[in-house]
Each structure stands twice: as structure tokens, then as C-alpha cells.
Coordinates of C-alpha atoms and ligand atoms in Angstrom, one line a residue:
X278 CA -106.5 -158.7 102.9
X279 CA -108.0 -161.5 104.9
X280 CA -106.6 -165.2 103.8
X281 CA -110.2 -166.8 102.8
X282 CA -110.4 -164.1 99.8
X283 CA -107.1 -165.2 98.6
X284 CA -107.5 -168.0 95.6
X285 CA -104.5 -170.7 96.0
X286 CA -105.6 -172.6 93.3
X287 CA -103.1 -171.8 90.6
X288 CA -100.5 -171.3 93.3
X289 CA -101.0 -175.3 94.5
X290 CA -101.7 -176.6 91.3
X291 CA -99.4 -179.0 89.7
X292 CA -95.9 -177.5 88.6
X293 CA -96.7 -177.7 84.8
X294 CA -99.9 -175.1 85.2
X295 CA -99.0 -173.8 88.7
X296 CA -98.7 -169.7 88.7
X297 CA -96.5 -167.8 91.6
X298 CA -98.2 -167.1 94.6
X299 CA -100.8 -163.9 95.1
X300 CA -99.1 -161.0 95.8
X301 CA -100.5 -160.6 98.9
X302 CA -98.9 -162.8 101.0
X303 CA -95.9 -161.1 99.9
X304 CA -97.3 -157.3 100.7
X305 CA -100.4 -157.7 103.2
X306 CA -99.3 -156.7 106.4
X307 CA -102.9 -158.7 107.9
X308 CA -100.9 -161.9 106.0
X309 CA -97.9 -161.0 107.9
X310 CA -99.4 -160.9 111.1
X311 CA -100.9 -164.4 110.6
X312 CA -97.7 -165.5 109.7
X313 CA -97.1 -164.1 112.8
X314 CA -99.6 -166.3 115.2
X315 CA -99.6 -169.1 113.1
X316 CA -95.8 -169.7 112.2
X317 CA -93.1 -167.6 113.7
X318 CA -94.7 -168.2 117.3
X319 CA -95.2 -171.7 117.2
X320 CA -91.9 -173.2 115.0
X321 CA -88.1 -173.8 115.7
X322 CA -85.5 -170.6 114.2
X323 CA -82.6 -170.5 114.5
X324 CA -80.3 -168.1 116.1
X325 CA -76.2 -169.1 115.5
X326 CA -73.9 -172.3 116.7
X327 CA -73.2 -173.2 120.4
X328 CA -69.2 -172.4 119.6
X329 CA -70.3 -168.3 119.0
X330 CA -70.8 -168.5 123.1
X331 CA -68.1 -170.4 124.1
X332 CA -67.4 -168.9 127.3
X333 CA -69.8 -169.2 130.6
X334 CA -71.6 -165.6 130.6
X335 CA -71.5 -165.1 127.2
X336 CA -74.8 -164.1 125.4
X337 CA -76.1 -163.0 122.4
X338 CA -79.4 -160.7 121.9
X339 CA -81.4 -161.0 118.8
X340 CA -84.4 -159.3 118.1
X341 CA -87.2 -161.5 116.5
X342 CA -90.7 -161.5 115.3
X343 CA -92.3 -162.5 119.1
X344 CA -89.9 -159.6 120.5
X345 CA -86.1 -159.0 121.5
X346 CA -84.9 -162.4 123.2
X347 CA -81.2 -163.6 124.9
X348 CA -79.5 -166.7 124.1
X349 CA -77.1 -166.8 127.5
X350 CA -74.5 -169.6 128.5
X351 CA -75.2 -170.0 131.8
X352 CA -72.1 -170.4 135.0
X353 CA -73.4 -174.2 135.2
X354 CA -72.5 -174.2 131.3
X355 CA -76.0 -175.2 129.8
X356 CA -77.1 -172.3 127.1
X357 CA -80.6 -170.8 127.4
X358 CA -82.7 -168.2 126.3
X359 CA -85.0 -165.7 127.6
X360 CA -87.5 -163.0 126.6
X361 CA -85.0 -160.1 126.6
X362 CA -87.0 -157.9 129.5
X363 CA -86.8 -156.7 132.3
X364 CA -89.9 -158.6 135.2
X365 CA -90.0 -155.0 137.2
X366 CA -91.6 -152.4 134.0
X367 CA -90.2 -154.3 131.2
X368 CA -86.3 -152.5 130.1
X369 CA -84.2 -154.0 128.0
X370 CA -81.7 -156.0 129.3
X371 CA -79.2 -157.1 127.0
X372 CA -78.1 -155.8 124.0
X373 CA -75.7 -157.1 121.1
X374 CA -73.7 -159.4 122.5
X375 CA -70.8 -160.0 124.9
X376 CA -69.9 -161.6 128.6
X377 CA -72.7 -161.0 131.2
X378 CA -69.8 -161.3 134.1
X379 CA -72.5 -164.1 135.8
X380 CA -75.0 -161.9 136.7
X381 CA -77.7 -159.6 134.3
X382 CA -78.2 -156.4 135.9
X383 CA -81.4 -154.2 134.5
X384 CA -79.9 -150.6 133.1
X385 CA -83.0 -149.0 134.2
X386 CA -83.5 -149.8 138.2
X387 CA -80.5 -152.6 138.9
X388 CA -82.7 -155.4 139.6
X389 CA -80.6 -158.6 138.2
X390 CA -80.6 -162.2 137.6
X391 CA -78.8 -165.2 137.4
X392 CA -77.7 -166.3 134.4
X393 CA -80.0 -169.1 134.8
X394 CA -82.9 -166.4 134.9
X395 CA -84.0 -166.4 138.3
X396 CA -84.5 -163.2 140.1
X397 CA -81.4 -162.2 142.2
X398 CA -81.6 -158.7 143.5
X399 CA -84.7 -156.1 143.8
X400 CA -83.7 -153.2 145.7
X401 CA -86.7 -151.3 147.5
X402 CA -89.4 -153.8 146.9
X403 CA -89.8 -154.7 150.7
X404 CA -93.8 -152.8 150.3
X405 CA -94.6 -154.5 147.4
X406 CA -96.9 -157.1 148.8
X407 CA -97.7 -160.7 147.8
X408 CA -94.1 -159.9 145.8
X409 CA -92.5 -163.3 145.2
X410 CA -89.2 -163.4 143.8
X411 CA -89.2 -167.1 142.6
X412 CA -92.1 -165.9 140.6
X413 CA -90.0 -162.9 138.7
X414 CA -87.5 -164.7 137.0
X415 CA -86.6 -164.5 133.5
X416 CA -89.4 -165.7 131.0
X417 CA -87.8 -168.5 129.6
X418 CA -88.3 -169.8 125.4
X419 CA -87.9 -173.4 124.1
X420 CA -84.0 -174.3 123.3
X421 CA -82.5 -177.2 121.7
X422 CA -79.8 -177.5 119.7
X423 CA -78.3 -180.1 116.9
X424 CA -74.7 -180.6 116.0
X425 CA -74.1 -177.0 117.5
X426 CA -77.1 -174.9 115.6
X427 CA -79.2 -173.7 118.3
X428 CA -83.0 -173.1 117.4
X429 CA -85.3 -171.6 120.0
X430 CA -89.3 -171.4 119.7
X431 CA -91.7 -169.5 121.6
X432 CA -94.3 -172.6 122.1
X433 CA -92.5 -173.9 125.1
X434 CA -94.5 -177.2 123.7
X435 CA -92.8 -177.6 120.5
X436 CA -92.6 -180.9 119.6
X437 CA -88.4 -181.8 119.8
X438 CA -85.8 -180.0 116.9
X439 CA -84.8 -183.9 115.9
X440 CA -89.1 -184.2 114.9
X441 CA -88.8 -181.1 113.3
X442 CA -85.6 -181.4 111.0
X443 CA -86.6 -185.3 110.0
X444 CA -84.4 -186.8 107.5
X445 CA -81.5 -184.0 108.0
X446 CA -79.4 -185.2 110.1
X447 CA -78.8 -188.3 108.2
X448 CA -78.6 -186.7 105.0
X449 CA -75.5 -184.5 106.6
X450 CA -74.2 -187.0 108.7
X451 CA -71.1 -187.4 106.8
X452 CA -70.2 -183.5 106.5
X453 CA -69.6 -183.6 110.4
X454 CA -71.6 -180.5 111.1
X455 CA -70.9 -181.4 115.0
X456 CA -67.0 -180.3 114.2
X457 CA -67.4 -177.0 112.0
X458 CA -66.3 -174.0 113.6
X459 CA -68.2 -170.4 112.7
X460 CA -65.8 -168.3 111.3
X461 CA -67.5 -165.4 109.8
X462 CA -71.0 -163.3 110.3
X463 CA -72.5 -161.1 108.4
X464 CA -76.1 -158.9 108.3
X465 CA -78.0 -156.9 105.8
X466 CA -81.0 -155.4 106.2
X467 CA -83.2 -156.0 103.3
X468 CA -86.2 -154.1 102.1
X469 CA -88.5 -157.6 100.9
X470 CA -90.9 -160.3 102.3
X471 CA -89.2 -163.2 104.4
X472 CA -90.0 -165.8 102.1
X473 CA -88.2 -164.1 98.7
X474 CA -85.1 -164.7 100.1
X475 CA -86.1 -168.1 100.4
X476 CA -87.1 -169.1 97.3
X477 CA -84.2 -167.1 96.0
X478 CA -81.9 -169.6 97.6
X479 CA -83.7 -172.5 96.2
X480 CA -83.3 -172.0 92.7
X481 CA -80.6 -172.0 89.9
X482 CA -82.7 -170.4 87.1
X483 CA -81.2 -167.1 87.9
X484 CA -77.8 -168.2 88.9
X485 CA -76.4 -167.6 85.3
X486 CA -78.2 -163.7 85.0
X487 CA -77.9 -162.5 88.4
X488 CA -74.7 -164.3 89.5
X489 CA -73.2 -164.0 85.6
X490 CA -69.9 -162.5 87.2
X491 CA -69.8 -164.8 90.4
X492 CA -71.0 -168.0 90.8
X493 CA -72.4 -168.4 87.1
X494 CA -74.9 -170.8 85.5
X495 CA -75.4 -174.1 87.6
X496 CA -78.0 -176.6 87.6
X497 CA -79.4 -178.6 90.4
X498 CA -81.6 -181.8 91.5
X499 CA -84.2 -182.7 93.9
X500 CA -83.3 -184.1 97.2
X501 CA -86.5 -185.9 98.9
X502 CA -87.1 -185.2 102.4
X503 CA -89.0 -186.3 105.5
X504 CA -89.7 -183.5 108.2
X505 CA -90.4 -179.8 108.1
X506 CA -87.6 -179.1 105.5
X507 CA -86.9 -179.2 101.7
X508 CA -83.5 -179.8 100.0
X509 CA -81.7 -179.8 96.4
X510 CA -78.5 -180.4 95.6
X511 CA -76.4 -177.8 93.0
X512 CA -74.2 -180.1 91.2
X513 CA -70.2 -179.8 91.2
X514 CA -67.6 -181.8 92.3
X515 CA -65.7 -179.1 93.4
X516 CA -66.8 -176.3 96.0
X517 CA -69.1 -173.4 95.1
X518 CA -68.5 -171.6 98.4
X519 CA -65.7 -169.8 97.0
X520 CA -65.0 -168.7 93.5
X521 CA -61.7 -167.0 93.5
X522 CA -59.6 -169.9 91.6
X523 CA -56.0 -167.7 92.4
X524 CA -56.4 -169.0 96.2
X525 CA -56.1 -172.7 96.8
X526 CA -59.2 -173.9 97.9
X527 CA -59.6 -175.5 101.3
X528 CA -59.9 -179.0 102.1
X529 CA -62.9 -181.7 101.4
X530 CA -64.1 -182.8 104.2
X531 CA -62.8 -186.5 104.9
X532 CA -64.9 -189.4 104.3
X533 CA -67.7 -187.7 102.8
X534 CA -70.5 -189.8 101.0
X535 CA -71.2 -190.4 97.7
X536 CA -74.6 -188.1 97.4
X537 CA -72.2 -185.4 99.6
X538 CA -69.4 -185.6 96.7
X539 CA -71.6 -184.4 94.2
X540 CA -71.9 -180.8 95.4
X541 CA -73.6 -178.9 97.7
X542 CA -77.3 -179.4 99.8
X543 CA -79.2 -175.9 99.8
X544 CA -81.9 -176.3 101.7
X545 CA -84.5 -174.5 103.5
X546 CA -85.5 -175.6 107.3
X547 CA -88.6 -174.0 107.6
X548 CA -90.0 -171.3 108.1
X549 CA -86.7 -169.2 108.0
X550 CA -83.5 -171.0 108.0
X551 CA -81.3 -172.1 105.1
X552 CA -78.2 -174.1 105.6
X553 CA -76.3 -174.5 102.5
X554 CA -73.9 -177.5 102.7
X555 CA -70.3 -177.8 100.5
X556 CA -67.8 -180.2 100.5
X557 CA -65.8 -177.9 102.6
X558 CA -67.8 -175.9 104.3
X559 CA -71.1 -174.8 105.6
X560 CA -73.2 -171.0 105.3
X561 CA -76.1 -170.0 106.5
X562 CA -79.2 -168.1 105.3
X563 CA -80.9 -167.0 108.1
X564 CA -83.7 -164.6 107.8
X565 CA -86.1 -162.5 110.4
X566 CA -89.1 -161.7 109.3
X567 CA -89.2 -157.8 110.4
X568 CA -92.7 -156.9 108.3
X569 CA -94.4 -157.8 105.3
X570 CA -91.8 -155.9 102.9
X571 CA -88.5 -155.9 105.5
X572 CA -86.6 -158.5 106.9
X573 CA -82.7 -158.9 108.0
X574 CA -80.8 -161.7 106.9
X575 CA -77.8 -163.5 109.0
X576 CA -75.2 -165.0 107.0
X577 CA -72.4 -167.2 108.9
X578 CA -69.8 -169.0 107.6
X579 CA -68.5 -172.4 109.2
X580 CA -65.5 -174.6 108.3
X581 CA -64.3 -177.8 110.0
X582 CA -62.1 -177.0 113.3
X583 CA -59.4 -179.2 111.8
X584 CA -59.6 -176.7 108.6
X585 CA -59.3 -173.7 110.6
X586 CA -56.1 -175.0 112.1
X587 CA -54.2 -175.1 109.1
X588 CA -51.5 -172.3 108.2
X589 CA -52.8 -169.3 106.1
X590 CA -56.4 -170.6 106.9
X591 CA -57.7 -166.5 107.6
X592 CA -56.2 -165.7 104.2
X593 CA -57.8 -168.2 102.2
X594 CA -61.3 -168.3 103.7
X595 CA -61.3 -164.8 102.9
X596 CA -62.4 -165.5 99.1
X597 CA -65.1 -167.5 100.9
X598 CA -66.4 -164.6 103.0
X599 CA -66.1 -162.7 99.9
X600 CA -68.0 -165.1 97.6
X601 CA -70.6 -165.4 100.3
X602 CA -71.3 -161.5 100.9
X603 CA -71.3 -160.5 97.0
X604 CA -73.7 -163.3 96.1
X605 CA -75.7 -162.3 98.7
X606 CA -75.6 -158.6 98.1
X607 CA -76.4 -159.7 94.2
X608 CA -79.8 -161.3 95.0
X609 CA -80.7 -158.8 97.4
X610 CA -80.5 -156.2 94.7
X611 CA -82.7 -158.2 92.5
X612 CA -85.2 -159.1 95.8
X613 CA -85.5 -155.6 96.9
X614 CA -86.9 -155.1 93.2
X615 CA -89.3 -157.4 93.0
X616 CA -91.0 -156.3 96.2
X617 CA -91.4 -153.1 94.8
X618 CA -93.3 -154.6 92.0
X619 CA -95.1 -157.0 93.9
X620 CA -96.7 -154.3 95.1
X621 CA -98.0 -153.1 91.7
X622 CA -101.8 -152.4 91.2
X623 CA -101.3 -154.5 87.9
X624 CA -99.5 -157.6 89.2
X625 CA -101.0 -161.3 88.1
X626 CA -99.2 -164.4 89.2
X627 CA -97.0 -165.6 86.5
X628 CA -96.5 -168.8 84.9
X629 CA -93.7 -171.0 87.1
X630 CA -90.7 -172.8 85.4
X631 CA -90.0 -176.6 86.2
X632 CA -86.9 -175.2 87.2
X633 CA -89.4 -173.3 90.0
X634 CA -90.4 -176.7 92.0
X635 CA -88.6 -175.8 95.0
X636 CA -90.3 -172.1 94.8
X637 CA -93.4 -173.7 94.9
X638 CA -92.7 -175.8 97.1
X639 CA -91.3 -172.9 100.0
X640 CA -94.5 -171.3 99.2
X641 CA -97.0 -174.5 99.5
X642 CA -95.3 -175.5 103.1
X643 CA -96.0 -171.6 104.0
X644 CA -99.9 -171.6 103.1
X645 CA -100.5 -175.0 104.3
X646 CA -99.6 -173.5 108.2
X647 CA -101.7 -170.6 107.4
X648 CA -104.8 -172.7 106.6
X649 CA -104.3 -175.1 109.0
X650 CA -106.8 -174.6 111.9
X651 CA -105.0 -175.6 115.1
Ligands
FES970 S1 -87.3 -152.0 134.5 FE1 -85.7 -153.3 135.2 S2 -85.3 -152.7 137.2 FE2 -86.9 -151.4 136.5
FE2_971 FE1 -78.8 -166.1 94.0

């Protein structure tokens, strides 16, 4: 399904008229390889916080949509990340995640590298001529790194992570993201397009059918935003990270503003990061793209260090963990279902909601990369 016969106009028009997007950028795999080239290869993703490799060796390997890459803290301390392959016929180097012991060593035919990625030992490559082992280090990605999220981007030329999120940091300056420890992980492979599970997390229409049980009906505003994210705000002035009201719930972050006070920032960094922001704590969202109809979704759960410290702190974020998995595992079941019918011979775009703006909005930001030329 090649982009120019798609027709956007319903999909862009204003809210009040607007229809969801064409099904095929959903379902076409030819979409999803453009989304490929033209977004996933050329923006900022992010992989987990600096505190989740505390240790000098540690790494973490993630597989992504440009290939299997390795985030490693290196013996001089300073994380980076590399295309996870071997330069002699291409093994994999790394997998999962754990201590490298300071050097990477190739499983196949033991030729290994510094932690810093240069080439360290070859054995049996004294015929190979014009061999030059500054020239066989690790391929190296774009890293940076804000208030201990680390984001990586295959375009070495990227413009800087502070361009890219805009307005964000001011917006959660006063949740103190810089002090929040990750305290919890979990995955789930799920069988629908990357951006479902990104409009999902942008909306409270279906909060009070899908989430009847959990979380219930809530209702959100807009948050304006400068840079390559969008933002809204579910209203509550208590948290909605956990919803077991038997366990005390843990402590509001000190001296948060007034805008923070009113509830919690979900947001979208785009293309495939959500952070959603409480008054006591932080998830994440984080999706890979894996085809047109699968992707895997990273959810981590983050408190301040202050809050971890406190007596019983395992016991009571554990109704966090829990609220976080079972919501998640309750729009997944709804997501996996509406790829399925995305994929109907019979599907039309629908009409949208004005409770749909920030749906609209993930998909606008989406097909305004895939048009643009450059
Ligand atoms: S592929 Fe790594 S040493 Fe041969
Ligand atoms: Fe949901």
C-alpha cells in the first residue's frame, strides 16, 4: 500500500469532522517499513534510566527496529551504546543483560572489546592484510540522557534530546525526575501496531469500560506543548498509580507545583515513549515497534529514592506494580482486538470523539514524518 494512495483528508481534518486514520498505516507492512526509514532510524527512543546500570560493566541489550543494540557502562563510567555485533562475521555479542567483567568477548571466535568499543583482541588475523584494528571497533549509536532516561538514535546527527523533548523538562521540573529510582520492569509482547498502544494511553474515553474494575471513569485536559511531544493531564488530587485503597499510599512528592497537584501528565514523547507522571511516582510506556501488527511494550516503575527508603516501601509499591500490570494487560486485551479488525476487508474510518484530540493528534505527528521529504 504505497503512502501517496492513502487519503488523509478526514484523518487531518478538524476534530469535529475528523475520522480515525486509514487502516493501513495500522496493517501495511510497506507503511511499516517507511515508518521504518523515516522515523524509528532517524528519532530519539528510549531504552530505561541510568540507575538500571549502576555498576561499571553493566549492560543492557535490547533489540530494536534498526537491529539488536547494547547500552554498556563503560570502566571510565560514561554509558554508551553500540550496534550489538560482532566487526569479524557479525555474532551476537550481548544478550539480556548483566556485568560485561570490562571486557566483551564474541561467543563465536573470542575477538573482544573494550567497554568503550574499541577492538581489543583478534586472535589469528596476522594474514589478513590492510586489517586495521582502530578501524574494527564497536559501531557506535547516538546517546544522551535527561534526568536519568537514556534515549539513543541511530542518526549519529540527531539534533540534541533537550531540542527534541521542548517544553518537558520544565513542565516536570518540580516532580524531580533526576531523584526517582526504577523499581519495577515489566514486558508483554503484544499482537497490534506501535501506535495503538499510543493512542490508547492518551485517552480517558475508555477508562470507565475497559478499566470499569480498576482504575474507573476519569476525565482529562489538554496540556500545550513545545517540541516533539504531546501531554494531558488526568485529573485527581490523589494518585492513580495505585488503586488498592487497603495499602497506605506513598508519599507526594515535596514541593510539587500547582499544575503537578492536580493529577497526573500522560504523555507521549514521540514516536514511542510514554512517561506517565503522578504525584508519587513515575511509569513508563515504552513500546518497539516489532512489525506492522506486533510490538513489545516495556513498562517500568520509578519512585523517588527518598520513597524507596522508607520502611515497608516493597510491600506497598506492590499495589503499584499491580495496578500498573493489570491496566496494562486490560488495554492490551482490547488492542490485540482491534488489530484484528483493523484488518477487515469492510473497515471505514469512524467518526472521532472530542474526547479523541490526543488520538488524533499521535496520529497527525506520525503522518506528518511520513510525508515529509527530507
Ligand atoms: S563473529 Fe565474532 S569473533 Fe567471529
Ligand atoms: Fe487504558
Amino acid at each position: 500500500m504505497p503512502l501517496q494512495t492513502l487519503d488523509w483528508t478526514e484523518a487531518l481534518a478538524p476534530l469535529k469532522v475528523a475520522k480515525s486514520m486509514p487502516a493501513e498505516i495500522y496493517t501495511s507492512p510497506e507503511i511499516f517499513a517507511a515508518e521504518r526509514a523515516k522515523i524509528f532510524l532517524r528519532d530519539w527512543f528510549f531504552l530505561c534510566r541510568t540507575d538500571q546500570l549502576a555498576a561499571r560493566g553493566d549492560y543492557r541489550a535490547f533489540d530494536t527496529p534498526g537491529g539488536p543494540i547494547v547500552l554498556i557502562r563503560g570502566q571510565d563510567d560514561v554509558l554508551r551504546c553500540f550496534a550489538n555485533f560482532c566487526r569479524h562475521r557479525g555474532s551476537i555479542l550481548l544478550e539480556g543483560q548483566g556485568n560485561t567483567g570490562g571486557r566483551v568477548v564474541c561467543p563465536y571466535h573470542a575477538w573482544s572489546y573494550f567497554s568503550d568499543g574499541r577492538l581489543y583482541g583478534c586472535p589469528d588475523m596476522q594474514d589478513a592484510e590492510g586489517f586495521d584494528r582502530t578501524e574494527n571497533g564497536l559501531v557506535p549509536l547516538a546517546l544522551d540522557s535527561w534526568n536519568g532516561f537514556v534515549f539513543a538514535s541511530f542518526d549519529r546527527a540527531a539534533p540534541p534530546l533537550l531540542d527534541h523533548l521542548g517544553d518537558l523538562p520544565q513542565r516536570m521540573a518540580s516532580h524531580r525526575l533526576d531523584l526517582m529510582r526504577c523499581t519495577w520492569e515489566f514486558e508483554i509482547d503484544v499482537a497490534c501496531n506501535w501506535k495503538l498502544l499510543l493512542e490508547n494511553a492518551m485517552e480517558t474515553y475508555h477508562t470507565g469500560i475497559v478499566h470499569r474494575n480498576t482504575v474507573g471513569a476519569q476525565t482529562q485536559r489538554p496540556i500545550p506543548t513545545r517540541g516533539d511531544w504531546l501531554c494531558m493531564q488526568v485529573l485527581s488530587t490523589t494518585s492513580i498509580a495505585t488503586m488498592d485503597r487497603s495499602v497506605e499510599p506513598l508519599p507526594m512528592i515535596e514541593g510539587l507545583d500547582e499544575d503537578a497537584r492536580q493529577g497526573t501528565y500522560f504523555t507521549v514523547i514521540h514516536p514511542t515513549c510514554q512517561f506517565a507522571v503522578a504525584q508519587d511516582s513515575m511509569w513508563w510506556l515504552n513500546v518497539t515497534p516489532v512489525a506492522a501488527d506486533r510490538s513489545r511494550l516495556h513498562i517500568g516503575g520509578c519512585f523517588p529514592e527518598s520513597t524507596t527508603a522508607l520502611p515497608g516501601f516493597a510491600a506497598r509499591a506492590r499495589a503499584y506494580d499491580d495496578r500498573w500490570e493489570k491496566v496494562a494487560r486490560e488495554d492490551v486485551g482490547v488492542l490485540e482486538g482491534q488489530q484484528r479488525a483493523l484488518a477487515s476487508a469492510l473497515f471505514r474510518p469512524g467518526p472521532l470523539s472530542g474526547r479523541d484530540d490526543m488520538v488524533q493528534a499521535v496520529g497527525r505527528w506520525s503522518v506528518e514524518r511520513l510525508l515529509r521529504d527530507t
